mmCIF file with all atom_site columns, C-alpha atoms and ligand atoms in Angstrom:
data_model
loop_
_atom_site.group_PDB
_atom_site.id
_atom_site.type_symbol
_atom_site.label_atom_id
_atom_site.label_alt_id
_atom_site.label_comp_id
_atom_site.label_asym_id
_atom_site.label_entity_id
_atom_site.label_seq_id
_atom_site.pdbx_PDB_ins_code
_atom_site.Cartn_x
_atom_site.Cartn_y
_atom_site.Cartn_z
_atom_site.occupancy
_atom_site.B_iso_or_equiv
_atom_site.pdbx_formal_charge
_atom_site.auth_seq_id
_atom_site.auth_comp_id
_atom_site.auth_asym_id
_atom_site.auth_atom_id
_atom_site.pdbx_PDB_model_num
ATOM   1   C CA . MET I 1 1   ? 53.929 -55.759 -17.726 1.00 50.00 ? 1033 MET I CA 1
ATOM   2   C CA . SER I 1 2   ? 50.860 -55.443 -15.503 1.00 50.00 ? 1034 SER I CA 1
ATOM   3   C CA . VAL I 1 3   ? 52.714 -55.930 -12.219 1.00 66.00 ? 1035 VAL I CA 1
ATOM   4   C CA . GLY I 1 4   ? 52.578 -52.745 -10.140 1.00 66.00 ? 1036 GLY I CA 1
ATOM   5   C CA . PHE I 1 5   ? 54.789 -51.816 -7.235  1.00 70.00 ? 1037 PHE I CA 1
ATOM   6   C CA . GLN I 1 6   ? 54.053 -48.990 -4.782  1.00 68.00 ? 1038 GLN I CA 1
ATOM   7   C CA . ALA I 1 7   ? 57.349 -47.079 -4.817  1.00 66.00 ? 1039 ALA I CA 1
ATOM   8   C CA . SER I 1 8   ? 58.935 -46.152 -1.503  1.00 64.00 ? 1040 SER I CA 1
ATOM   9   C CA . LEU I 1 9   ? 58.625 -42.574 -0.267  1.00 51.00 ? 1041 LEU I CA 1
ATOM   10  C CA . LEU I 1 10  ? 62.020 -42.917 1.437   1.00 51.00 ? 1042 LEU I CA 1
ATOM   11  C CA . ASP I 1 11  ? 63.924 -43.798 -1.729  1.00 59.00 ? 1043 ASP I CA 1
ATOM   12  C CA . ASP I 1 12  ? 64.396 -40.234 -2.937  1.00 52.00 ? 1044 ASP I CA 1
ATOM   13  C CA . ASP I 1 13  ? 67.920 -39.099 -1.989  1.00 71.00 ? 1045 ASP I CA 1
ATOM   14  C CA . GLY I 1 14  ? 69.192 -39.534 -5.553  1.00 80.00 ? 1046 GLY I CA 1
ATOM   15  C CA . ALA I 1 15  ? 71.856 -42.155 -4.735  1.00 87.00 ? 1047 ALA I CA 1
ATOM   16  C CA . SER I 1 16  ? 71.879 -45.323 -6.791  1.00 90.00 ? 1048 SER I CA 1
ATOM   17  C CA . GLY I 1 17  ? 73.666 -48.664 -6.739  1.00 94.00 ? 1049 GLY I CA 1
ATOM   18  C CA . PRO I 1 18  ? 74.940 -50.612 -3.761  1.00 96.00 ? 1050 PRO I CA 1
ATOM   19  C CA . GLY I 1 19  ? 75.965 -48.694 -0.649  1.00 95.00 ? 1051 GLY I CA 1
ATOM   20  C CA . PRO I 1 20  ? 78.596 -49.638 1.959   1.00 94.00 ? 1052 PRO I CA 1
ATOM   21  C CA . LEU I 1 21  ? 78.603 -53.382 2.609   1.00 95.00 ? 1053 LEU I CA 1
ATOM   22  C CA . ALA I 1 22  ? 78.256 -53.541 6.403   1.00 95.00 ? 1054 ALA I CA 1
ATOM   23  C CA . VAL I 1 23  ? 76.854 -56.993 7.087   1.00 97.00 ? 1055 VAL I CA 1
ATOM   24  C CA . ARG I 1 24  ? 75.621 -58.535 10.315  1.00 98.00 ? 1056 ARG I CA 1
ATOM   25  C CA . ARG I 1 25  ? 76.063 -62.300 10.592  1.00 98.00 ? 1057 ARG I CA 1
ATOM   26  C CA . THR I 1 26  ? 73.616 -64.729 12.185  1.00 98.00 ? 1058 THR I CA 1
ATOM   27  C CA . VAL I 1 27  ? 75.096 -68.164 12.902  1.00 98.00 ? 1059 VAL I CA 1
ATOM   28  C CA . LEU I 1 28  ? 72.450 -70.811 12.205  1.00 97.00 ? 1060 LEU I CA 1
ATOM   29  C CA . GLY I 1 29  ? 74.310 -73.921 13.359  1.00 92.00 ? 1061 GLY I CA 1
ATOM   30  C CA . ASP I 1 30  ? 75.668 -76.987 11.501  1.00 92.00 ? 1062 ASP I CA 1
ATOM   31  C CA . GLY I 1 31  ? 78.230 -74.690 9.844   1.00 97.00 ? 1063 GLY I CA 1
ATOM   32  C CA . ALA I 1 32  ? 75.590 -72.460 8.239   1.00 98.00 ? 1064 ALA I CA 1
ATOM   33  C CA . TRP I 1 33  ? 75.194 -68.721 8.560   1.00 98.00 ? 1065 TRP I CA 1
ATOM   34  C CA . VAL I 1 34  ? 73.263 -65.768 7.137   1.00 98.00 ? 1066 VAL I CA 1
ATOM   35  C CA . ASP I 1 35  ? 74.657 -62.263 6.556   1.00 98.00 ? 1067 ASP I CA 1
ATOM   36  C CA . ARG I 1 36  ? 72.304 -59.333 6.209   1.00 98.00 ? 1068 ARG I CA 1
ATOM   37  C CA . CYS I 1 37  ? 72.703 -55.728 5.083   1.00 98.00 ? 1069 CYS I CA 1
ATOM   38  C CA . PRO I 1 38  ? 69.315 -53.967 5.116   1.00 98.00 ? 1070 PRO I CA 1
ATOM   39  C CA . GLY I 1 39  ? 68.771 -51.249 2.507   1.00 97.00 ? 1071 GLY I CA 1
ATOM   40  C CA . TRP I 1 40  ? 72.041 -52.036 0.733   1.00 98.00 ? 1072 TRP I CA 1
ATOM   41  C CA . MET I 1 41  ? 70.787 -51.190 -2.759  1.00 98.00 ? 1073 MET I CA 1
ATOM   42  C CA . ARG I 1 42  ? 70.141 -47.472 -3.111  1.00 97.00 ? 1074 ARG I CA 1
ATOM   43  C CA . GLY I 1 43  ? 67.815 -46.232 -5.840  1.00 97.00 ? 1075 GLY I CA 1
ATOM   44  C CA . ALA I 1 44  ? 65.879 -49.446 -5.368  1.00 97.00 ? 1076 ALA I CA 1
ATOM   45  C CA . ASP I 1 45  ? 62.590 -48.022 -6.699  1.00 96.00 ? 1077 ASP I CA 1
ATOM   46  C CA . ALA I 1 46  ? 64.091 -47.116 -10.066 1.00 97.00 ? 1078 ALA I CA 1
ATOM   47  C CA . LEU I 1 47  ? 66.079 -50.377 -10.245 1.00 97.00 ? 1079 LEU I CA 1
ATOM   48  C CA . PHE I 1 48  ? 62.935 -52.387 -9.583  1.00 98.00 ? 1080 PHE I CA 1
ATOM   49  C CA . GLU I 1 49  ? 61.129 -50.621 -12.452 1.00 97.00 ? 1081 GLU I CA 1
ATOM   50  C CA . ARG I 1 50  ? 64.069 -51.055 -14.832 1.00 97.00 ? 1082 ARG I CA 1
ATOM   51  C CA . LEU I 1 51  ? 64.376 -54.766 -14.097 1.00 98.00 ? 1083 LEU I CA 1
ATOM   52  C CA . LEU I 1 52  ? 60.633 -55.251 -14.432 1.00 97.00 ? 1084 LEU I CA 1
ATOM   53  C CA . ASP I 1 53  ? 60.737 -53.667 -17.889 1.00 97.00 ? 1085 ASP I CA 1
ATOM   54  C CA . ASP I 1 54  ? 64.151 -54.736 -19.215 1.00 96.00 ? 1086 ASP I CA 1
ATOM   55  C CA . VAL I 1 55  ? 64.663 -58.327 -18.068 1.00 98.00 ? 1087 VAL I CA 1
ATOM   56  C CA . PRO I 1 56  ? 63.476 -60.993 -20.546 1.00 98.00 ? 1088 PRO I CA 1
ATOM   57  C CA . TRP I 1 57  ? 61.288 -62.753 -17.984 1.00 98.00 ? 1089 TRP I CA 1
ATOM   58  C CA . HIS I 1 58  ? 60.060 -66.186 -18.931 1.00 97.00 ? 1090 HIS I CA 1
ATOM   59  C CA . ASP I 1 59  ? 57.755 -68.797 -17.451 1.00 96.00 ? 1091 ASP I CA 1
ATOM   60  C CA . GLU I 1 60  ? 58.806 -72.363 -16.735 1.00 95.00 ? 1092 GLU I CA 1
ATOM   61  C CA . ARG I 1 61  ? 57.008 -75.633 -16.191 1.00 95.00 ? 1093 ARG I CA 1
ATOM   62  C CA . ARG I 1 62  ? 58.446 -78.447 -14.083 1.00 91.00 ? 1094 ARG I CA 1
ATOM   63  C CA . ARG I 1 63  ? 57.630 -82.101 -13.524 1.00 91.00 ? 1095 ARG I CA 1
ATOM   64  C CA . MET I 1 64  ? 56.235 -82.785 -10.047 1.00 86.00 ? 1096 MET I CA 1
ATOM   65  C CA . TYR I 1 65  ? 55.822 -86.530 -9.638  1.00 88.00 ? 1097 TYR I CA 1
ATOM   66  C CA . ASP I 1 66  ? 53.363 -87.527 -12.412 1.00 90.00 ? 1098 ASP I CA 1
ATOM   67  C CA . ARG I 1 67  ? 52.297 -83.983 -13.367 1.00 93.00 ? 1099 ARG I CA 1
ATOM   68  C CA . VAL I 1 68  ? 53.873 -81.007 -15.143 1.00 94.00 ? 1100 VAL I CA 1
ATOM   69  C CA . VAL I 1 69  ? 53.059 -77.774 -13.283 1.00 93.00 ? 1101 VAL I CA 1
ATOM   70  C CA . ALA I 1 70  ? 53.702 -74.071 -13.845 1.00 94.00 ? 1102 ALA I CA 1
ATOM   71  C CA . VAL I 1 71  ? 56.562 -72.664 -11.743 1.00 95.00 ? 1103 VAL I CA 1
ATOM   72  C CA . PRO I 1 72  ? 54.872 -70.027 -9.536  1.00 96.00 ? 1104 PRO I CA 1
ATOM   73  C CA . ARG I 1 73  ? 57.169 -67.102 -10.383 1.00 98.00 ? 1105 ARG I CA 1
ATOM   74  C CA . ARG I 1 74  ? 58.763 -65.622 -13.521 1.00 98.00 ? 1106 ARG I CA 1
ATOM   75  C CA . LEU I 1 75  ? 62.453 -66.253 -14.148 1.00 98.00 ? 1107 LEU I CA 1
ATOM   76  C CA . ALA I 1 76  ? 65.609 -65.085 -15.890 1.00 98.00 ? 1108 ALA I CA 1
ATOM   77  C CA . PHE I 1 77  ? 69.162 -66.415 -15.704 1.00 98.00 ? 1109 PHE I CA 1
ATOM   78  C CA . TYR I 1 78  ? 72.516 -64.845 -16.555 1.00 98.00 ? 1110 TYR I CA 1
ATOM   79  C CA . ARG I 1 79  ? 75.403 -67.266 -17.051 1.00 98.00 ? 1111 ARG I CA 1
ATOM   80  C CA . ARG I 1 80  ? 79.081 -66.619 -16.365 1.00 97.00 ? 1112 ARG I CA 1
ATOM   81  C CA . GLY I 1 81  ? 80.314 -63.783 -18.582 1.00 95.00 ? 1113 GLY I CA 1
ATOM   82  C CA . GLU I 1 82  ? 76.857 -62.641 -19.692 1.00 98.00 ? 1114 GLU I CA 1
ATOM   83  C CA . THR I 1 83  ? 76.167 -58.928 -19.261 1.00 98.00 ? 1115 THR I CA 1
ATOM   84  C CA . LEU I 1 84  ? 73.823 -58.369 -16.337 1.00 98.00 ? 1116 LEU I CA 1
ATOM   85  C CA . PRO I 1 85  ? 70.617 -56.477 -17.108 1.00 98.00 ? 1117 PRO I CA 1
ATOM   86  C CA . ASP I 1 86  ? 71.560 -53.355 -15.138 1.00 98.00 ? 1118 ASP I CA 1
ATOM   87  C CA . PRO I 1 87  ? 74.827 -51.611 -14.140 1.00 97.00 ? 1119 PRO I CA 1
ATOM   88  C CA . ALA I 1 88  ? 73.645 -51.593 -10.498 1.00 98.00 ? 1120 ALA I CA 1
ATOM   89  C CA . LEU I 1 89  ? 73.747 -55.398 -10.523 1.00 98.00 ? 1121 LEU I CA 1
ATOM   90  C CA . THR I 1 90  ? 77.203 -55.415 -12.142 1.00 98.00 ? 1122 THR I CA 1
ATOM   91  C CA . GLU I 1 91  ? 78.383 -53.113 -9.345  1.00 98.00 ? 1123 GLU I CA 1
ATOM   92  C CA . ALA I 1 92  ? 76.662 -55.258 -6.703  1.00 98.00 ? 1124 ALA I CA 1
ATOM   93  C CA . LYS I 1 93  ? 78.443 -58.367 -7.975  1.00 98.00 ? 1125 LYS I CA 1
ATOM   94  C CA . ALA I 1 94  ? 81.812 -56.558 -7.943  1.00 98.00 ? 1126 ALA I CA 1
ATOM   95  C CA . ARG I 1 95  ? 81.255 -55.394 -4.344  1.00 98.00 ? 1127 ARG I CA 1
ATOM   96  C CA . LEU I 1 96  ? 80.222 -58.892 -3.243  1.00 98.00 ? 1128 LEU I CA 1
ATOM   97  C CA . ASP I 1 97  ? 83.242 -60.412 -4.994  1.00 98.00 ? 1129 ASP I CA 1
ATOM   98  C CA . ALA I 1 98  ? 85.561 -57.988 -3.175  1.00 97.00 ? 1130 ALA I CA 1
ATOM   99  C CA . HIS I 1 99  ? 83.897 -58.386 0.224   1.00 98.00 ? 1131 HIS I CA 1
ATOM   100 C CA . TYR I 1 100 ? 83.755 -62.199 0.216   1.00 98.00 ? 1132 TYR I CA 1
ATOM   101 C CA . ALA I 1 101 ? 86.955 -62.917 -1.762  1.00 97.00 ? 1133 ALA I CA 1
ATOM   102 C CA . ALA I 1 102 ? 88.956 -64.316 1.166   1.00 97.00 ? 1134 ALA I CA 1
ATOM   103 C CA . GLU I 1 103 ? 86.110 -66.312 2.703   1.00 97.00 ? 1135 GLU I CA 1
ATOM   104 C CA . LEU I 1 104 ? 84.595 -67.670 -0.522  1.00 98.00 ? 1136 LEU I CA 1
ATOM   105 C CA . GLY I 1 105 ? 87.833 -68.045 -2.443  1.00 97.00 ? 1137 GLY I CA 1
ATOM   106 C CA . GLU I 1 106 ? 86.172 -67.520 -5.826  1.00 98.00 ? 1138 GLU I CA 1
ATOM   107 C CA . PRO I 1 107 ? 83.883 -64.958 -7.492  1.00 98.00 ? 1139 PRO I CA 1
ATOM   108 C CA . PHE I 1 108 ? 80.137 -65.078 -7.925  1.00 98.00 ? 1140 PHE I CA 1
ATOM   109 C CA . THR I 1 109 ? 79.594 -65.999 -11.571 1.00 98.00 ? 1141 THR I CA 1
ATOM   110 C CA . THR I 1 110 ? 75.862 -66.325 -12.261 1.00 98.00 ? 1142 THR I CA 1
ATOM   111 C CA . ALA I 1 111 ? 72.762 -64.277 -11.513 1.00 98.00 ? 1143 ALA I CA 1
ATOM   112 C CA . GLY I 1 112 ? 69.330 -65.846 -11.238 1.00 98.00 ? 1144 GLY I CA 1
ATOM   113 C CA . LEU I 1 113 ? 66.355 -63.504 -11.136 1.00 98.00 ? 1145 LEU I CA 1
ATOM   114 C CA . CYS I 1 114 ? 62.868 -64.302 -9.868  1.00 98.00 ? 1146 CYS I CA 1
ATOM   115 C CA . LEU I 1 115 ? 59.770 -62.134 -10.224 1.00 98.00 ? 1147 LEU I CA 1
ATOM   116 C CA . TYR I 1 116 ? 57.083 -62.874 -7.648  1.00 98.00 ? 1148 TYR I CA 1
ATOM   117 C CA . ARG I 1 117 ? 54.016 -61.175 -9.175  1.00 98.00 ? 1149 ARG I CA 1
ATOM   118 C CA . ASP I 1 118 ? 51.922 -61.265 -6.026  1.00 97.00 ? 1150 ASP I CA 1
ATOM   119 C CA . HIS I 1 119 ? 51.165 -63.280 -2.881  1.00 98.00 ? 1151 HIS I CA 1
ATOM   120 C CA . ARG I 1 120 ? 50.408 -66.414 -4.914  1.00 97.00 ? 1152 ARG I CA 1
ATOM   121 C CA . ASP I 1 121 ? 53.957 -66.672 -6.249  1.00 98.00 ? 1153 ASP I CA 1
ATOM   122 C CA . SER I 1 122 ? 56.473 -68.566 -4.136  1.00 98.00 ? 1154 SER I CA 1
ATOM   123 C CA . VAL I 1 123 ? 59.428 -70.912 -4.011  1.00 97.00 ? 1155 VAL I CA 1
ATOM   124 C CA . ALA I 1 124 ? 59.046 -74.190 -2.140  1.00 95.00 ? 1156 ALA I CA 1
ATOM   125 C CA . TRP I 1 125 ? 61.460 -75.558 0.474   1.00 97.00 ? 1157 TRP I CA 1
ATOM   126 C CA . HIS I 1 126 ? 64.795 -76.444 -1.102  1.00 96.00 ? 1158 HIS I CA 1
ATOM   127 C CA . GLY I 1 127 ? 68.568 -76.026 -0.864  1.00 97.00 ? 1159 GLY I CA 1
ATOM   128 C CA . ASP I 1 128 ? 70.617 -74.965 -3.891  1.00 95.00 ? 1160 ASP I CA 1
ATOM   129 C CA . ARG I 1 129 ? 72.063 -78.441 -4.212  1.00 94.00 ? 1161 ARG I CA 1
ATOM   130 C CA . TYR I 1 130 ? 72.526 -78.905 -7.941  1.00 91.00 ? 1162 TYR I CA 1
ATOM   131 C CA . GLY I 1 131 ? 76.264 -79.070 -8.396  1.00 92.00 ? 1163 GLY I CA 1
ATOM   132 C CA . ARG I 1 132 ? 78.741 -78.172 -5.674  1.00 93.00 ? 1164 ARG I CA 1
ATOM   133 C CA . GLY I 1 133 ? 76.166 -76.870 -3.188  1.00 91.00 ? 1165 GLY I CA 1
ATOM   134 C CA . ALA I 1 134 ? 75.392 -80.536 -2.422  1.00 93.00 ? 1166 ALA I CA 1
ATOM   135 C CA . THR I 1 135 ? 78.875 -81.301 -1.145  1.00 94.00 ? 1167 THR I CA 1
ATOM   136 C CA . GLU I 1 136 ? 80.798 -78.073 -0.520  1.00 95.00 ? 1168 GLU I CA 1
ATOM   137 C CA . ASP I 1 137 ? 80.408 -74.936 1.577   1.00 97.00 ? 1169 ASP I CA 1
ATOM   138 C CA . THR I 1 138 ? 79.427 -72.033 -0.648  1.00 98.00 ? 1170 THR I CA 1
ATOM   139 C CA . MET I 1 139 ? 77.468 -68.758 -0.712  1.00 98.00 ? 1171 MET I CA 1
ATOM   140 C CA . VAL I 1 140 ? 74.275 -67.507 -2.332  1.00 98.00 ? 1172 VAL I CA 1
ATOM   141 C CA . ALA I 1 141 ? 73.845 -63.716 -2.145  1.00 98.00 ? 1173 ALA I CA 1
ATOM   142 C CA . ILE I 1 142 ? 70.320 -62.365 -2.626  1.00 98.00 ? 1174 ILE I CA 1
ATOM   143 C CA . VAL I 1 143 ? 69.354 -58.765 -3.374  1.00 98.00 ? 1175 VAL I CA 1
ATOM   144 C CA . SER I 1 144 ? 65.660 -58.220 -2.758  1.00 98.00 ? 1176 SER I CA 1
ATOM   145 C CA . LEU I 1 145 ? 63.605 -55.486 -4.427  1.00 98.00 ? 1177 LEU I CA 1
ATOM   146 C CA . GLY I 1 146 ? 59.953 -54.527 -4.160  1.00 98.00 ? 1178 GLY I CA 1
ATOM   147 C CA . THR I 1 147 ? 57.408 -55.854 -1.708  1.00 97.00 ? 1179 THR I CA 1
ATOM   148 C CA . PRO I 1 148 ? 58.983 -57.346 1.441   1.00 97.00 ? 1180 PRO I CA 1
ATOM   149 C CA . ARG I 1 149 ? 58.430 -61.098 1.796   1.00 98.00 ? 1181 ARG I CA 1
ATOM   150 C CA . PRO I 1 150 ? 59.547 -63.540 4.483   1.00 98.00 ? 1182 PRO I CA 1
ATOM   151 C CA . LEU I 1 151 ? 62.429 -65.836 3.549   1.00 98.00 ? 1183 LEU I CA 1
ATOM   152 C CA . LEU I 1 152 ? 62.185 -68.900 5.792   1.00 98.00 ? 1184 LEU I CA 1
ATOM   153 C CA . LEU I 1 153 ? 65.075 -71.184 6.707   1.00 98.00 ? 1185 LEU I CA 1
ATOM   154 C CA . ARG I 1 154 ? 64.790 -74.552 8.454   1.00 98.00 ? 1186 ARG I CA 1
ATOM   155 C CA . PRO I 1 155 ? 67.328 -77.275 9.237   1.00 97.00 ? 1187 PRO I CA 1
ATOM   156 C CA . HIS I 1 156 ? 67.396 -80.023 6.596   1.00 95.00 ? 1188 HIS I CA 1
ATOM   157 C CA . SER I 1 157 ? 67.370 -82.574 9.415   1.00 94.00 ? 1189 SER I CA 1
ATOM   158 C CA . GLY I 1 158 ? 64.132 -81.146 10.833  1.00 94.00 ? 1190 GLY I CA 1
ATOM   159 C CA . GLY I 1 159 ? 63.245 -78.433 13.312  1.00 93.00 ? 1191 GLY I CA 1
ATOM   160 C CA . PRO I 1 160 ? 61.454 -75.106 13.458  1.00 96.00 ? 1192 PRO I CA 1
ATOM   161 C CA . ALA I 1 161 ? 61.861 -72.492 10.725  1.00 97.00 ? 1193 ALA I CA 1
ATOM   162 C CA . LEU I 1 162 ? 63.558 -69.141 11.218  1.00 98.00 ? 1194 LEU I CA 1
ATOM   163 C CA . ARG I 1 163 ? 62.034 -66.113 9.508   1.00 98.00 ? 1195 ARG I CA 1
ATOM   164 C CA . PHE I 1 164 ? 64.095 -63.416 7.768   1.00 98.00 ? 1196 PHE I CA 1
ATOM   165 C CA . ASP I 1 165 ? 62.077 -60.542 6.326   1.00 97.00 ? 1197 ASP I CA 1
ATOM   166 C CA . VAL I 1 166 ? 63.738 -59.458 3.093   1.00 98.00 ? 1198 VAL I CA 1
ATOM   167 C CA . GLY I 1 167 ? 62.765 -55.898 2.216   1.00 97.00 ? 1199 GLY I CA 1
ATOM   168 C CA . HIS I 1 168 ? 63.239 -53.400 -0.592  1.00 97.00 ? 1200 HIS I CA 1
ATOM   169 C CA . GLY I 1 169 ? 66.978 -53.054 -1.336  1.00 98.00 ? 1201 GLY I CA 1
ATOM   170 C CA . ASP I 1 170 ? 68.074 -55.585 1.306   1.00 98.00 ? 1202 ASP I CA 1
ATOM   171 C CA . LEU I 1 171 ? 70.987 -58.002 0.903   1.00 98.00 ? 1203 LEU I CA 1
ATOM   172 C CA . LEU I 1 172 ? 70.861 -61.478 2.456   1.00 98.00 ? 1204 LEU I CA 1
ATOM   173 C CA . VAL I 1 173 ? 73.727 -63.931 1.996   1.00 98.00 ? 1205 VAL I CA 1
ATOM   174 C CA . MET I 1 174 ? 73.387 -67.633 2.869   1.00 98.00 ? 1206 MET I CA 1
ATOM   175 C CA . GLY I 1 175 ? 76.814 -69.098 3.557   1.00 98.00 ? 1207 GLY I CA 1
ATOM   176 C CA . GLY I 1 176 ? 78.876 -71.975 4.892   1.00 98.00 ? 1208 GLY I CA 1
ATOM   177 C CA . SER I 1 177 ? 76.991 -75.266 4.756   1.00 98.00 ? 1209 SER I CA 1
ATOM   178 C CA . CYS I 1 178 ? 73.605 -73.514 4.430   1.00 98.00 ? 1210 CYS I CA 1
ATOM   179 C CA . GLN I 1 179 ? 72.665 -75.036 1.063   1.00 98.00 ? 1211 GLN I CA 1
ATOM   180 C CA . ARG I 1 180 ? 73.143 -78.616 2.225   1.00 96.00 ? 1212 ARG I CA 1
ATOM   181 C CA . THR I 1 181 ? 72.288 -78.448 5.945   1.00 97.00 ? 1213 THR I CA 1
ATOM   182 C CA . TRP I 1 182 ? 69.372 -75.995 5.739   1.00 98.00 ? 1214 TRP I CA 1
ATOM   183 C CA . GLU I 1 183 ? 66.463 -75.422 3.353   1.00 97.00 ? 1215 GLU I CA 1
ATOM   184 C CA . HIS I 1 184 ? 64.927 -72.103 2.389   1.00 98.00 ? 1216 HIS I CA 1
ATOM   185 C CA . ALA I 1 185 ? 61.561 -71.003 0.991   1.00 98.00 ? 1217 ALA I CA 1
ATOM   186 C CA . ILE I 1 186 ? 59.508 -67.953 0.080   1.00 98.00 ? 1218 ILE I CA 1
ATOM   187 C CA . PRO I 1 187 ? 56.021 -69.146 1.070   1.00 98.00 ? 1219 PRO I CA 1
ATOM   188 C CA . LYS I 1 188 ? 52.790 -68.109 -0.575  1.00 97.00 ? 1220 LYS I CA 1
ATOM   189 C CA . SER I 1 189 ? 50.916 -65.571 1.505   1.00 95.00 ? 1221 SER I CA 1
ATOM   190 C CA . THR I 1 190 ? 47.235 -65.624 2.373   1.00 95.00 ? 1222 THR I CA 1
ATOM   191 C CA . ARG I 1 191 ? 47.258 -61.809 2.290   1.00 95.00 ? 1223 ARG I CA 1
ATOM   192 C CA . PRO I 1 192 ? 47.452 -60.086 -1.095  1.00 96.00 ? 1224 PRO I CA 1
ATOM   193 C CA . CYS I 1 193 ? 50.747 -58.302 -1.680  1.00 96.00 ? 1225 CYS I CA 1
ATOM   194 C CA . GLY I 1 194 ? 52.599 -56.543 -4.471  1.00 97.00 ? 1226 GLY I CA 1
ATOM   195 C CA . PRO I 1 195 ? 55.456 -57.808 -6.613  1.00 98.00 ? 1227 PRO I CA 1
ATOM   196 C CA . ARG I 1 196 ? 58.996 -58.681 -5.517  1.00 98.00 ? 1228 ARG I CA 1
ATOM   197 C CA . ILE I 1 197 ? 62.165 -59.237 -7.559  1.00 98.00 ? 1229 ILE I CA 1
ATOM   198 C CA . SER I 1 198 ? 64.960 -61.394 -6.140  1.00 98.00 ? 1230 SER I CA 1
ATOM   199 C CA . VAL I 1 199 ? 68.464 -61.376 -7.647  1.00 98.00 ? 1231 VAL I CA 1
ATOM   200 C CA . GLN I 1 200 ? 70.602 -64.338 -6.577  1.00 98.00 ? 1232 GLN I CA 1
ATOM   201 C CA . PHE I 1 201 ? 74.363 -64.305 -7.173  1.00 98.00 ? 1233 PHE I CA 1
ATOM   202 C CA . ARG I 1 202 ? 76.003 -67.747 -7.058  1.00 98.00 ? 1234 ARG I CA 1
ATOM   203 C CA . PRO I 1 203 ? 79.517 -69.097 -7.687  1.00 98.00 ? 1235 PRO I CA 1
ATOM   204 C CA . HIS I 1 204 ? 80.271 -71.461 -10.566 1.00 96.00 ? 1236 HIS I CA 1
ATOM   205 C CA . ASP I 1 205 ? 78.357 -74.774 -10.467 1.00 95.00 ? 1237 ASP I CA 1
ATOM   206 C CA . VAL I 1 206 ? 76.041 -73.839 -7.601  1.00 95.00 ? 1238 VAL I CA 1
ATOM   207 C CA . ARG I 1 207 ? 72.355 -73.821 -8.556  1.00 93.00 ? 1239 ARG I CA 1
HETATM 208 O O1 . LIG K 2 .   ? 63.419 -65.308 -3.834  1.00 52.94 ? 1340 LIG K O1 1
HETATM 209 C C1 . LIG K 2 .   ? 64.399 -65.555 -3.180  1.00 52.94 ? 1340 LIG K C1 1
HETATM 210 O O2 . LIG K 2 .   ? 64.973 -64.689 -2.540  1.00 52.94 ? 1340 LIG K O2 1
HETATM 211 C C2 . LIG K 2 .   ? 64.934 -66.968 -3.120  1.00 52.94 ? 1340 LIG K C2 1
HETATM 212 C C3 . LIG K 2 .   ? 64.941 -67.632 -4.463  1.00 52.94 ? 1340 LIG K C3 1
HETATM 213 C C4 . LIG K 2 .   ? 65.425 -69.037 -4.412  1.00 52.94 ? 1340 LIG K C4 1
HETATM 214 O O3 . LIG K 2 .   ? 65.583 -69.617 -3.383  1.00 52.94 ? 1340 LIG K O3 1
HETATM 215 C C5 . LIG K 2 .   ? 65.710 -69.749 -5.663  1.00 52.94 ? 1340 LIG K C5 1
HETATM 216 O O4 . LIG K 2 .   ? 65.370 -69.253 -6.736  1.00 52.94 ? 1340 LIG K O4 1
HETATM 217 O O5 . LIG K 2 .   ? 66.301 -70.834 -5.585  1.00 52.94 ? 1340 LIG K O5 1
#
């Protein structure tokens, strides 16, 4: 694939897979919160390259009003029980399941992957409201790899956006009512940038 990523010079201590899960929580309001653990995924350079090469990325087209348009990112989706494309992601899911077991009350079951090839790829404002995210508190845990991009969050009822910069190896978890009371987006950038891979772990029937 012709998507190049400038590997990090700091990612060379030989460790791989998720590190200790020490999260810091930001309360957003309306019952929503965000947990962050910067640099959680060790060996992120090599994982990025493996996912770029090994994941069966596909393109999608979606109806927007009276037109069908290309989705501006490449995608892959792993359903409940499907083997994840890398052992580091299997380990990440196990660590997240253990850490959030009491608060979430169920495991993460699916993994959605997005490949943002450059600054023109994006995801528009939305909440993950297909299924139970529309009516129930839940969590969406995102591991970010590659070029840092801003993940924006704004209240569904209106108001200014908050900016969370998601960098190489970072974990960001949206929780509580976040999917129904807030919206999130990865905006296009006017400045050229390299590729980013996002791995989103979600519980059953949250999409
Ligand atoms: O790229 C991300 O981190 C967010 C992806 C996302 O919001 C989605 O695919 O629904």
